[in-house]
PDB file of C-alpha atoms in Angstrom:
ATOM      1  CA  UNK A   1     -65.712 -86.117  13.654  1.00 88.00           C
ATOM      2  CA  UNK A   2     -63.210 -88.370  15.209  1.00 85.00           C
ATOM      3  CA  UNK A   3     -63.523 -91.448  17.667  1.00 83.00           C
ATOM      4  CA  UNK A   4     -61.055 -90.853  20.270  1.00 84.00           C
ATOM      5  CA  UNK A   5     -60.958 -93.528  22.718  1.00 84.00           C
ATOM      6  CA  UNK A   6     -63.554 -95.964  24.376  1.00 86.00           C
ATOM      7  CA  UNK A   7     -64.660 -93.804  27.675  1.00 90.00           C
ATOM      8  CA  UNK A   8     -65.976 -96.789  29.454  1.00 95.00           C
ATOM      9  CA  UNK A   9     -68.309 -99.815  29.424  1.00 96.00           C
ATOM     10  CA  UNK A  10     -71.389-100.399  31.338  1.00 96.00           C
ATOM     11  CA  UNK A  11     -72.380-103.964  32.974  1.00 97.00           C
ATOM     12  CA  UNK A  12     -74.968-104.675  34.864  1.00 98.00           C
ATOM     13  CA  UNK A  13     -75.095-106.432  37.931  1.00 98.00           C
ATOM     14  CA  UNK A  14     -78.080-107.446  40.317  1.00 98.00           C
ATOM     15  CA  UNK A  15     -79.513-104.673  42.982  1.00 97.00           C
ATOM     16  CA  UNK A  16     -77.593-105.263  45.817  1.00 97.00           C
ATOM     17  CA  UNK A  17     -74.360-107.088  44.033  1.00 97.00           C
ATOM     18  CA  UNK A  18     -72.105-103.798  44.979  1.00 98.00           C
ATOM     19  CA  UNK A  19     -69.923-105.390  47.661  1.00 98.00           C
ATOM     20  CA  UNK A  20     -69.100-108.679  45.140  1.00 98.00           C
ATOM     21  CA  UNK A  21     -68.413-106.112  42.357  1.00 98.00           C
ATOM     22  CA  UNK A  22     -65.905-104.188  44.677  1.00 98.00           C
ATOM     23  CA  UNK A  23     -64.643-107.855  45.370  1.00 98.00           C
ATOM     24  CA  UNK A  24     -64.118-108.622  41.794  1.00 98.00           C
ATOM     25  CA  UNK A  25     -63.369-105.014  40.085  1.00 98.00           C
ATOM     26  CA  UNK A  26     -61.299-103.721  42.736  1.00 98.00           C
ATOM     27  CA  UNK A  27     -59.965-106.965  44.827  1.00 97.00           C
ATOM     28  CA  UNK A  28     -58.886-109.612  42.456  1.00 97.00           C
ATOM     29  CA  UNK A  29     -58.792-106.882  38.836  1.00 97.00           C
ATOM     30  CA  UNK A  30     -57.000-104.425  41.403  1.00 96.00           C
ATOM     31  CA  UNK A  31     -59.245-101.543  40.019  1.00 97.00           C
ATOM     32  CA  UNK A  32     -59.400 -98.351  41.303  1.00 98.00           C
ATOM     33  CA  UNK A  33     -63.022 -97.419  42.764  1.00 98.00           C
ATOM     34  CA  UNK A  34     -64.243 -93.994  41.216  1.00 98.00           C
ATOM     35  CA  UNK A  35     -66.564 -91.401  43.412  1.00 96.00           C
ATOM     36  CA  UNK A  36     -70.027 -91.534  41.419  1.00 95.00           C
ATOM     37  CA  UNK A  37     -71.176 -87.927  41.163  1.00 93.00           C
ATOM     38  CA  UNK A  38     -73.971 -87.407  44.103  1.00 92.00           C
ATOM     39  CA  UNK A  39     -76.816 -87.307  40.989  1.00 93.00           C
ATOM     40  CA  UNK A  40     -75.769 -91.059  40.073  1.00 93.00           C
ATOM     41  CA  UNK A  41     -74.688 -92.154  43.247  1.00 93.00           C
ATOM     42  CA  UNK A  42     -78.334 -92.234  44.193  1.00 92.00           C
ATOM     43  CA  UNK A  43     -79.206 -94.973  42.050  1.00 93.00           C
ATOM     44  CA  UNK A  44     -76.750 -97.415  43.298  1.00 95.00           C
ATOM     45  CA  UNK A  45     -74.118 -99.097  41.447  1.00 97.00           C
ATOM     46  CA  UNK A  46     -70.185 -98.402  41.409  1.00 98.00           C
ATOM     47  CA  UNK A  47     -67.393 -97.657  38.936  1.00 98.00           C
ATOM     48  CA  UNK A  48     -63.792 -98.660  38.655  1.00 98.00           C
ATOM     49  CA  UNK A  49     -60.728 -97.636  36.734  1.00 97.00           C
ATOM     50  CA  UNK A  50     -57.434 -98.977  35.814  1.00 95.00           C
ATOM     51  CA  UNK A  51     -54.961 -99.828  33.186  1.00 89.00           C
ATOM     52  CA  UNK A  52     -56.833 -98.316  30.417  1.00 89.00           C
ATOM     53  CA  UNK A  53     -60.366 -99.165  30.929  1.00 92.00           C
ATOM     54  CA  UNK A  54     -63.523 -98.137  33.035  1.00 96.00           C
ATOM     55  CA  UNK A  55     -66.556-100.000  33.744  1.00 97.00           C
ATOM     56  CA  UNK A  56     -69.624 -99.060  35.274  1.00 97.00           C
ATOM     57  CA  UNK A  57     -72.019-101.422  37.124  1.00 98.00           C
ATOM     58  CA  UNK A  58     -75.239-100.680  37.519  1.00 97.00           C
ATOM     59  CA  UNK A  59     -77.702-102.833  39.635  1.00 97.00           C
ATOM     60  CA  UNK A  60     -81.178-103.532  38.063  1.00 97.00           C
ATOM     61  CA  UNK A  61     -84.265-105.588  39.339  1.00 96.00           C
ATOM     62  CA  UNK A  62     -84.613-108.406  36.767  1.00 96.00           C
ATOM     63  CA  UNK A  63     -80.491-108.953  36.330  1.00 97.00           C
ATOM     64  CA  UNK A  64     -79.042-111.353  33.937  1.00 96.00           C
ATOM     65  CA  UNK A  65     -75.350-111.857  32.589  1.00 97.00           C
ATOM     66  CA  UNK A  66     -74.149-110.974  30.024  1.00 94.00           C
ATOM     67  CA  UNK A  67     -73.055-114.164  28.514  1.00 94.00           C
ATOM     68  CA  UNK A  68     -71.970-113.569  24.964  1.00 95.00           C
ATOM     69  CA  UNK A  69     -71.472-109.759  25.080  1.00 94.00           C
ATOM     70  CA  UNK A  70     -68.695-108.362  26.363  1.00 95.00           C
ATOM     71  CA  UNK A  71     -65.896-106.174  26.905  1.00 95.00           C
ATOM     72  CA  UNK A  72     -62.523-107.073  25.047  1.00 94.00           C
ATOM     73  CA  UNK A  73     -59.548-105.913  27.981  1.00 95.00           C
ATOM     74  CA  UNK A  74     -56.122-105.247  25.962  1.00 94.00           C
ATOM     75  CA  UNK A  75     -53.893-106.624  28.888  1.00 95.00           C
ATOM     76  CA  UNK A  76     -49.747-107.682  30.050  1.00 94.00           C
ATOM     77  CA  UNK A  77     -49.391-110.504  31.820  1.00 95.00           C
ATOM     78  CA  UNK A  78     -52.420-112.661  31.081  1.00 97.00           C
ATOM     79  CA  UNK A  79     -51.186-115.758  32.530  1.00 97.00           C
ATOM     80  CA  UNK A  80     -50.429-113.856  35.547  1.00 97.00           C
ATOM     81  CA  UNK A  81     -54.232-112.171  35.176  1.00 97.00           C
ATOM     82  CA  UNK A  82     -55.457-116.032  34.489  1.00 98.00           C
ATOM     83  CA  UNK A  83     -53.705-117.696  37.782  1.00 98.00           C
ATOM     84  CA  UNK A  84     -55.528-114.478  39.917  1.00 97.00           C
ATOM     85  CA  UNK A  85     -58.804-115.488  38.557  1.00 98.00           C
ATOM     86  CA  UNK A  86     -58.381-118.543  39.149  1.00 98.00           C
ATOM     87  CA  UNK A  87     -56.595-118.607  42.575  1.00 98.00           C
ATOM     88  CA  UNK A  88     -60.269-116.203  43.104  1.00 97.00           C
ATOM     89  CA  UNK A  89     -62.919-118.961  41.838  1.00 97.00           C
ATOM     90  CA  UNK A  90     -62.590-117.458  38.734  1.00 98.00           C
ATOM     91  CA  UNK A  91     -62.067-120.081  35.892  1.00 98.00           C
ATOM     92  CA  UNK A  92     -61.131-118.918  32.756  1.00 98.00           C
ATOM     93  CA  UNK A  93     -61.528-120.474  29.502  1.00 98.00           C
ATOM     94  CA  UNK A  94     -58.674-120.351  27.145  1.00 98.00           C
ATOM     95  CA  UNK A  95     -59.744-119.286  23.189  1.00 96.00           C
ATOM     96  CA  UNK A  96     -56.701-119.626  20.504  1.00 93.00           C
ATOM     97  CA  UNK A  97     -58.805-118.082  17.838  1.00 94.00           C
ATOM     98  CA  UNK A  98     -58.018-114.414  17.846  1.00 94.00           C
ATOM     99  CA  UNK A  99     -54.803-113.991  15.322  1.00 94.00           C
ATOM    100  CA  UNK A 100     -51.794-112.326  16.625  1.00 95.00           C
ATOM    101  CA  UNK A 101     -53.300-112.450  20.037  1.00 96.00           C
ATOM    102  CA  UNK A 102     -53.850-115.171  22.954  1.00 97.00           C
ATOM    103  CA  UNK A 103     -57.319-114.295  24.586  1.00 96.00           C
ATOM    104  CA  UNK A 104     -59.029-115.798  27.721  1.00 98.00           C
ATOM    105  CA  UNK A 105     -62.562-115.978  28.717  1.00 98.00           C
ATOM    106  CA  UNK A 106     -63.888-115.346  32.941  1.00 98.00           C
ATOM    107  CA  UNK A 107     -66.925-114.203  34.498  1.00 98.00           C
ATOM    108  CA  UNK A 108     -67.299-111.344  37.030  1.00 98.00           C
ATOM    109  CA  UNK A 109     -68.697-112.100  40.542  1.00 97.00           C
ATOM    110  CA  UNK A 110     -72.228-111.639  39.081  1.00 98.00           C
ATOM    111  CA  UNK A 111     -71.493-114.177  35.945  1.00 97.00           C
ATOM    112  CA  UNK A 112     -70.922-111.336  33.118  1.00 98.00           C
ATOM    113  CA  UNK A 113     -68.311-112.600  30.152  1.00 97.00           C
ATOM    114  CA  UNK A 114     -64.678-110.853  30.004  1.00 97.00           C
ATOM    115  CA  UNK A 115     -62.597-110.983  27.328  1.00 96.00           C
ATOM    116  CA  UNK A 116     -58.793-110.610  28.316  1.00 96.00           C
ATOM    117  CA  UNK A 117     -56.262-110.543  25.863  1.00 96.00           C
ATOM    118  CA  UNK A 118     -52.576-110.143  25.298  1.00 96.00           C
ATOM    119  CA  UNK A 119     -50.457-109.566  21.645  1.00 95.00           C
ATOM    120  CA  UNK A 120     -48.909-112.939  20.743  1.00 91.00           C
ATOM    121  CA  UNK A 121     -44.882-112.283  20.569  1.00 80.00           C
ATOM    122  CA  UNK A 122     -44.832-115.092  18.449  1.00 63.00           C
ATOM    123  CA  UNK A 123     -46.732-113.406  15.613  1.00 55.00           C
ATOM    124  CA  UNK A 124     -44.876-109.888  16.022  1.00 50.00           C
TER     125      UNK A 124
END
């Protein structure tokens, strides 16, 4: 058996929160929105793709954020990624303790963590 490749990750977002996850995934990440299958597109929710990753949001009645776990998004350019967040009403928090990489903390529009991070080219 071998692990390939992480397919996607799953978040969950209040019923309802579609149009701020579009806002978020696809206007200020610059995702790509993916056609659910007709099956899941029933129960709501949307999914995005692009540069690598996929998440899936899925609404649910009692929501709450995710606020420790998280996806970890390899990225380039995450000072241009951390001026978009911002510049969105995003703030990001800065954390220098990942060696050989510089990492940032946000939110999504429905207060789930992200985890961007970059290679340092200091430590290569």
């Amino acid at each position: 058996m071998n692990f390939e490749r992480l397919h996607h990750v799953q978040l969950l977002i209040p019923v309802g929160g579609e149009d701020q996850a579009r806002q978020f995934y696809g206007g200020v990440l610059g995702l790509t929105e993916l056609d659910k299958p007709p099956v899941l597109k029933a129960r709501g929710g949307c999914w995005f793709r692009g540069g690598g990753w996929e998440v899936h949001l899925s609404p649910v009645p009692d929501f709450v954020p995710a606020k420790k776990a998280h996806p970890g998004v390899l990225v380039s350019g995450l000072d241009d990624l951390a001026l978009k967040l911002e510049a969105a009403g995003h703030p990001v928090e800065w954390d220098p303790h990942f060696p050989g990489h510089r990492r940032l903390y946000a939110c999504d529009a429905h207060g789930n963590r992200l985890e961007f991070l970059e290679p340092d080219e200091a430590t290569d």
